[in-house]
Coordinates of C-alpha atoms in Angstrom, one line a residue:
M1 CA -6.0 -16.2 23.6
T2 CA -8.9 -15.2 25.8
W3 CA -10.9 -12.0 25.7
R4 CA -13.5 -11.1 28.3
S5 CA -16.1 -8.3 27.9
R6 CA -19.8 -7.6 27.6
A7 CA -20.9 -6.9 24.0
R8 CA -24.1 -5.4 22.7
P9 CA -25.8 -7.3 19.8
S10 CA -24.8 -6.5 16.3
G11 CA -26.8 -3.7 14.9
A12 CA -27.8 -2.3 18.3
A13 CA -27.8 1.4 18.8
R14 CA -25.0 3.1 20.7
T15 CA -25.7 3.9 24.4
S16 CA -25.3 7.4 25.8
A17 CA -22.1 6.2 27.4
D18 CA -20.8 5.1 24.0
D19 CA -21.7 8.4 22.4
V20 CA -19.1 10.3 24.4
G21 CA -16.2 8.2 23.0
P22 CA -14.7 7.7 19.6
V23 CA -15.9 5.1 17.0
R24 CA -13.4 2.3 17.6
V25 CA -12.0 0.7 14.4
L26 CA -9.9 -2.5 14.4
Q27 CA -7.5 -2.4 11.4
V28 CA -6.5 -6.0 10.5
F29 CA -3.2 -6.8 8.7
G30 CA -0.9 -9.7 8.5
A31 CA 1.8 -7.8 10.5
M32 CA 2.6 -4.2 10.9
N33 CA 5.6 -4.0 8.8
R34 CA 6.7 -1.2 6.4
G35 CA 4.4 -2.0 3.5
G36 CA 2.4 0.5 1.5
A37 CA -1.0 -0.4 3.0
E38 CA 0.3 -0.2 6.5
L39 CA 2.1 3.1 6.0
R40 CA -0.9 4.7 4.2
T41 CA -3.2 3.7 7.1
L42 CA -0.8 5.3 9.6
D43 CA -0.7 8.4 7.5
V44 CA -4.5 8.6 7.7
M45 CA -4.5 7.9 11.4
R46 CA -2.2 10.9 12.1
R47 CA -4.8 13.2 10.5
L48 CA -7.8 11.9 12.4
D49 CA -9.4 13.6 15.4
R50 CA -9.0 10.8 18.0
R51 CA -12.1 12.1 19.8
E52 CA -14.1 11.0 16.7
V53 CA -12.3 7.8 15.5
G54 CA -9.9 5.6 17.4
L55 CA -7.9 3.1 15.3
E56 CA -6.4 -0.1 16.8
F57 CA -4.4 -2.7 14.9
V58 CA -4.6 -6.5 14.7
A59 CA -1.7 -8.7 13.5
L60 CA -2.9 -12.0 12.1
S61 CA 0.6 -13.5 12.1
G62 CA 0.7 -13.1 15.9
Q63 CA 4.1 -11.5 15.4
A64 CA 5.5 -8.1 16.2
G65 CA 6.1 -5.8 13.2
V66 CA 8.6 -3.0 12.7
L67 CA 5.8 -0.4 12.9
D68 CA 4.5 -1.5 16.3
D69 CA 6.5 1.0 18.3
E70 CA 5.5 3.8 16.1
I71 CA 1.8 2.8 16.5
R72 CA 2.2 2.9 20.3
R73 CA 3.9 6.3 20.1
L74 CA 0.8 7.5 18.3
G75 CA -1.3 6.4 21.2
S76 CA -2.7 3.2 19.7
T77 CA -2.4 -0.5 20.3
V78 CA -1.4 -3.6 18.4
H79 CA -3.3 -6.8 19.2
Y80 CA -1.7 -10.2 18.2
C81 CA -4.4 -12.6 17.2
R82 CA -3.0 -15.5 15.2
L83 CA -5.1 -16.8 12.3
D84 CA -5.4 -20.4 13.4
A85 CA -8.2 -22.8 14.3
G86 CA -9.0 -20.8 17.4
F87 CA -9.1 -17.5 15.6
P88 CA -12.9 -17.0 15.1
L89 CA -13.7 -17.2 18.8
A90 CA -10.6 -15.3 19.9
F91 CA -11.2 -12.5 17.4
A92 CA -14.9 -12.3 18.3
R93 CA -13.9 -11.9 22.0
L94 CA -11.4 -9.2 21.0
V95 CA -14.1 -7.3 19.1
R96 CA -16.4 -7.4 22.1
A97 CA -13.7 -6.5 24.6
R98 CA -12.7 -3.4 22.5
R99 CA -16.3 -2.6 21.7
A100 CA -15.3 -2.2 18.1
A101 CA -18.1 -0.8 15.9
V102 CA -16.0 -1.2 12.8
V103 CA -13.6 -4.0 11.6
H104 CA -11.5 -3.1 8.6
A105 CA -9.6 -6.0 7.0
H106 CA -6.8 -5.6 4.5
V107 CA -5.9 -9.3 3.9
F108 CA -7.5 -9.8 0.4
L109 CA -10.0 -12.7 0.4
T110 CA -8.9 -13.9 3.8
S111 CA -10.8 -10.9 5.0
A112 CA -13.9 -13.0 4.7
V113 CA -12.8 -15.1 7.7
V114 CA -12.0 -12.0 9.7
L115 CA -15.3 -10.3 8.9
A116 CA -17.3 -13.5 9.8
A117 CA -15.6 -13.5 13.2
A118 CA -16.2 -9.7 13.4
R119 CA -20.0 -10.3 12.9
L120 CA -19.9 -12.9 15.6
G121 CA -18.3 -10.3 17.9
G122 CA -21.0 -7.7 17.2
A123 CA -19.1 -5.3 14.8
R124 CA -21.7 -3.3 12.9
R125 CA -19.5 -2.2 10.0
R126 CA -17.4 -4.9 8.4
I127 CA -15.1 -3.6 5.7
A128 CA -13.0 -5.7 3.2
H129 CA -10.3 -3.5 1.6
F130 CA -8.8 -4.8 -1.7
R131 CA -5.3 -3.4 -2.2
S132 CA -4.2 -5.7 -5.0
T133 CA -5.7 -7.0 -8.2
T134 CA -4.9 -10.7 -7.3
D135 CA -3.6 -12.9 -4.5
G136 CA -0.6 -13.7 -6.7
M137 CA -1.1 -17.5 -6.3
P138 CA -1.1 -20.1 -9.1
D139 CA -4.5 -20.5 -10.7
T140 CA -5.0 -24.1 -9.6
V141 CA -8.3 -25.9 -9.1
R142 CA -7.8 -25.8 -5.4
R143 CA -7.0 -22.1 -5.4
R144 CA -10.0 -21.3 -7.6
T145 CA -12.2 -23.3 -5.2
Y146 CA -10.8 -21.3 -2.2
R147 CA -11.4 -18.0 -3.9
A148 CA -15.0 -19.0 -4.7
V149 CA -15.7 -20.0 -1.1
M150 CA -14.1 -16.9 0.3
R151 CA -16.0 -14.6 -2.0
R152 CA -19.3 -16.4 -1.1
M153 CA -18.5 -16.0 2.6
M154 CA -17.5 -12.3 2.1
D155 CA -20.7 -11.6 0.2
R156 CA -22.6 -12.7 3.3
V157 CA -20.6 -10.9 6.0
A158 CA -19.1 -7.7 4.4
T159 CA -21.1 -4.5 4.8
D160 CA -18.6 -2.5 2.7
L161 CA -16.1 -3.5 -0.1
V162 CA -13.4 -0.9 -0.8
G163 CA -10.7 -0.9 -3.4
V164 CA -7.6 1.3 -3.8
S165 CA -8.5 1.3 -7.5
A166 CA -11.2 0.2 -9.8
G167 CA -8.8 -2.5 -11.0
A168 CA -8.4 -3.8 -7.4
L169 CA -12.1 -4.2 -7.0
A170 CA -12.5 -5.8 -10.4
G171 CA -9.8 -8.3 -9.7
G172 CA -10.3 -8.9 -6.0
W173 CA -14.1 -8.8 -5.9
S174 CA -15.9 -8.8 -9.2
P175 CA -15.6 -7.3 -12.7
R176 CA -19.2 -6.0 -12.0
W177 CA -18.3 -4.4 -8.8
A178 CA -19.9 -1.1 -9.9
D179 CA -23.3 -2.8 -9.7
D180 CA -22.8 -3.6 -6.0
P181 CA -23.9 -0.7 -3.7
R182 CA -21.4 -1.8 -1.0
C183 CA -18.5 -1.1 -3.3
Q184 CA -16.5 2.1 -3.6
V185 CA -13.0 3.2 -4.6
I186 CA -11.0 5.1 -2.1
Y187 CA -7.7 6.2 -3.6
N188 CA -4.6 6.2 -1.4
G189 CA -3.3 9.7 -0.8
V190 CA 0.1 11.2 0.0
D191 CA 1.1 14.4 1.8
V192 CA 2.8 16.3 -1.0
D193 CA 4.5 18.7 1.4
A194 CA 6.3 15.8 3.1
Y195 CA 8.1 15.0 -0.2
A196 CA 9.7 18.4 -0.6
A197 CA 13.4 17.4 0.0
S198 CA 15.6 20.4 -0.9
G199 CA 19.1 19.4 -2.0
A200 CA 18.2 15.7 -2.2
G201 CA 19.9 15.3 -5.6
A202 CA 23.3 16.3 -4.3
S203 CA 22.7 14.4 -1.1
I204 CA 22.0 11.0 -2.5
R205 CA 24.8 11.3 -5.1
A206 CA 27.3 12.1 -2.4
E207 CA 26.1 9.1 -0.3
L208 CA 26.5 6.9 -3.4
G209 CA 29.9 8.4 -4.2
L210 CA 28.7 9.6 -7.6
P211 CA 29.4 12.9 -9.5
A212 CA 26.9 15.6 -9.1
D213 CA 25.7 15.2 -12.7
A214 CA 25.3 11.4 -12.6
A215 CA 22.0 10.1 -13.9
V216 CA 20.2 8.2 -11.2
A217 CA 17.0 6.1 -11.2
V218 CA 15.4 4.7 -8.1
H219 CA 13.6 1.4 -7.7
L220 CA 11.7 1.6 -4.4
A221 CA 10.4 -1.8 -3.4
R222 CA 11.0 -4.7 -1.1
F223 CA 12.7 -7.7 -2.7
D224 CA 9.8 -9.8 -3.7
P225 CA 9.1 -11.6 -7.1
V226 CA 6.2 -9.3 -8.0
K227 CA 8.5 -6.3 -7.7
H228 CA 10.5 -7.6 -10.7
H229 CA 14.0 -6.4 -9.7
P230 CA 15.8 -8.6 -12.3
F231 CA 14.0 -6.6 -15.0
T232 CA 15.4 -3.4 -13.6
A233 CA 18.8 -5.0 -13.9
E234 CA 18.1 -5.5 -17.6
V235 CA 17.0 -1.9 -18.0
L236 CA 20.2 -0.7 -16.3
A237 CA 22.3 -2.8 -18.7
A238 CA 20.4 -1.3 -21.6
T239 CA 21.0 2.3 -20.4
P240 CA 24.7 3.2 -20.5
G241 CA 25.7 5.8 -17.9
L242 CA 22.6 5.3 -15.7
H243 CA 22.9 4.3 -12.0
V244 CA 20.1 2.6 -10.1
A245 CA 19.5 2.9 -6.4
F246 CA 17.6 -0.1 -5.1
V247 CA 15.7 1.1 -2.0
G248 CA 13.9 -1.4 0.1
L249 CA 14.0 -4.4 2.4
G250 CA 16.3 -7.0 1.0
G251 CA 15.2 -10.6 0.9
A252 CA 18.4 -12.6 1.0
D253 CA 17.8 -15.0 -1.9
R254 CA 16.0 -12.5 -4.1
E255 CA 18.6 -9.8 -3.5
R256 CA 21.4 -12.3 -4.3
A257 CA 19.7 -13.3 -7.5
T258 CA 19.4 -9.7 -8.5
R259 CA 23.1 -9.1 -7.7
A260 CA 24.0 -12.2 -9.7
R261 CA 22.0 -10.9 -12.7
L262 CA 23.7 -7.5 -12.5
A263 CA 27.1 -9.2 -12.5
A264 CA 26.2 -11.3 -15.5
L265 CA 25.1 -8.3 -17.4
G266 CA 28.3 -6.4 -16.6
C267 CA 26.6 -3.5 -14.8
A268 CA 26.9 -4.3 -11.1
E269 CA 29.1 -1.3 -10.5
R270 CA 26.2 1.0 -11.5
A271 CA 23.7 -0.7 -9.1
H272 CA 23.5 0.6 -5.5
F273 CA 21.7 -1.4 -2.7
V274 CA 20.8 1.0 0.1
G275 CA 18.4 -1.2 2.0
E276 CA 15.2 -0.2 3.8
R277 CA 15.1 3.5 4.6
T278 CA 13.0 5.9 6.5
D279 CA 14.2 8.8 4.3
V280 CA 12.3 7.6 1.3
A281 CA 11.3 11.2 0.3
R282 CA 15.0 12.1 -0.1
W283 CA 15.7 9.2 -2.4
L284 CA 12.7 9.8 -4.6
A285 CA 13.3 13.6 -4.8
G286 CA 17.0 13.1 -5.5
A287 CA 16.5 10.7 -8.4
D288 CA 16.0 11.7 -12.0
V289 CA 13.4 9.0 -12.6
S290 CA 11.5 6.3 -10.7
L291 CA 11.0 2.8 -12.0
L292 CA 8.0 0.5 -11.3
P293 CA 8.3 -2.8 -13.2
S294 CA 6.0 -4.6 -10.8
T295 CA 3.8 -7.4 -12.1
I296 CA 1.1 -7.0 -9.5
E297 CA -0.1 -3.8 -7.8
G298 CA -3.5 -2.4 -6.7
L299 CA -2.6 1.3 -6.7
P300 CA 1.2 1.7 -6.7
G301 CA 2.0 4.0 -3.9
V302 CA 5.6 4.5 -5.1
V303 CA 4.1 6.2 -8.2
L304 CA 2.2 8.7 -6.0
E305 CA 5.2 9.2 -3.8
S306 CA 7.5 9.8 -6.8
L307 CA 5.2 12.4 -8.2
A308 CA 4.9 14.1 -4.9
A309 CA 8.7 14.4 -5.0
G310 CA 8.5 15.8 -8.5
T311 CA 10.1 12.7 -10.0
P312 CA 8.7 11.3 -13.3
V313 CA 7.8 7.6 -13.3
I314 CA 8.2 4.7 -15.8
A315 CA 5.6 2.1 -14.9
N316 CA 4.5 -1.3 -16.1
D317 CA 1.1 -1.5 -17.8
L318 CA -1.0 -2.2 -14.7
S319 CA -4.5 -1.0 -14.1
G320 CA -3.6 1.0 -11.0
A321 CA -0.8 2.8 -12.8
R322 CA -3.1 3.5 -15.7
E323 CA -5.7 5.0 -13.3
I324 CA -3.0 7.4 -11.9
A325 CA -1.7 8.3 -15.4
A326 CA -5.3 9.1 -16.5
R327 CA -5.6 11.7 -13.8
V328 CA -2.1 13.3 -13.3
P329 CA 0.9 13.9 -15.6
G330 CA 4.4 12.4 -15.1
V331 CA 3.6 8.7 -15.6
T332 CA 4.9 6.9 -18.7
I333 CA 3.3 3.5 -19.2
V334 CA 5.6 0.9 -20.8
D335 CA 4.6 -2.7 -20.7
V336 CA 7.4 -4.9 -19.5
A337 CA 6.6 -7.3 -22.3
R338 CA 8.1 -4.7 -24.7
G339 CA 11.5 -5.4 -23.1
P340 CA 14.3 -3.5 -21.4
A341 CA 15.2 -1.6 -24.6
A342 CA 11.8 0.1 -24.6
W343 CA 12.2 1.0 -21.0
A344 CA 15.7 2.3 -21.6
D345 CA 14.3 4.7 -24.3
A346 CA 11.6 5.9 -21.8
V347 CA 14.2 6.5 -19.1
R348 CA 16.4 8.5 -21.5
R349 CA 13.4 10.7 -22.4
A350 CA 12.6 11.2 -18.7
L351 CA 16.1 12.3 -17.7
G352 CA 16.9 15.9 -17.3
S353 CA 13.5 17.2 -16.0
G354 CA 14.3 20.6 -14.7
P355 CA 13.0 22.3 -11.6
T356 CA 10.0 23.8 -13.4
A357 CA 8.8 20.5 -14.8
R358 CA 9.3 18.8 -11.4
A359 CA 7.4 21.5 -9.6
A360 CA 4.6 21.1 -12.1
L361 CA 4.3 17.4 -11.2
R362 CA 4.1 18.2 -7.5
A363 CA 1.4 20.8 -8.1
A364 CA -0.7 18.5 -10.3
L365 CA -0.6 15.8 -7.7
A366 CA -1.6 18.3 -4.9
D367 CA -4.6 19.3 -7.0
S368 CA -5.7 15.7 -7.6
V369 CA -7.7 13.0 -5.8
F370 CA -4.5 11.3 -4.6
T371 CA -3.9 13.6 -1.6
L372 CA -3.8 12.5 2.0
E373 CA -6.5 15.1 2.8
H374 CA -8.9 13.4 0.2
A375 CA -8.0 9.9 1.5
T376 CA -8.5 10.9 5.2
A377 CA -11.9 12.5 4.5
A378 CA -13.1 9.4 2.6
H379 CA -12.0 7.0 5.3
R380 CA -13.4 9.2 8.1
A381 CA -16.8 9.2 6.4
L382 CA -16.7 5.4 6.0
W383 CA -15.7 4.7 9.6
L384 CA -18.1 7.2 11.2
A385 CA -20.9 5.5 9.3
G386 CA -20.2 2.6 11.5
A387 CA -21.5 4.5 14.5
T388 CA -25.0 4.5 13.1
A389 CA -25.1 1.4 10.9

């Protein structure tokens, strides 16, 4: 891949010609698929004044994603820049060609490589965004060495270190992150109004072929080991009368394993696999309770989305879930180590929340730091600082 342009040196002031245009920000992901980080970034993008800040996207896989067309409809661009031996020079050329003042990387510790290339290309603001507490890899000697090397490199090239939660910064960067002036927490936010789905309860039950009064839980997640779908199967088996809607992209092997576990537990007829959906708000608003048994999360977006829909949440004891629960009502923390029976008890207590209680959850979230308005303002300030860094 070859990129041609003239680039000003890193740290140079903007010229008068530059001043009339927006601050250009390259957002770096693996691929633009329907994940929480990608969707939250697009939510912020829709709220920005494009005369001030212009976001473009970079896919390190070199492959198209399901969100690419949506990004183009929003007037932006996806660049495909594969993370291989030629990446540093190719990405530096891209930064120069696009005259990017800011590079914002969302690829955990691999962000160090991205930001080193960004510095080579002249980007003044180089942001590493931690969206999980761990890389999820086995803690081998080789992996520990890799992490140490990447953190050392990141320490040299990052101008800003952002976490979706305090736990994400503690796990991804350092337990002493608060002592580093480059660090800040920017909570993800949701548009509460977008999750007002009138009649959703009747709608999803009709789609599933269930009675209007059927108890329905929702597990919104792609099929990935960290999302812990087999545990939800155990909870379903421990909660007679409950139905569970599995909403999310199905990984063939993992979905088959979950189906096999449901069959072995004798509750397959109460499990409903509805696949990846664009009407997530309807499924969350229509459910009685939302389940988050994940083993790894930074700030679980499904918790915020569920509360925006007025749906109570049962969540594993994760730092990000605790941070949400400390600030808004509606989240019951139950460690998965306590087993499916404890979760079944929590589910039964959550069932039957009436309209008043659900409206209160929505109102509390709308009055919290977890709104899209709050997240957009924080990101805007971060990116505009790149114009004068």
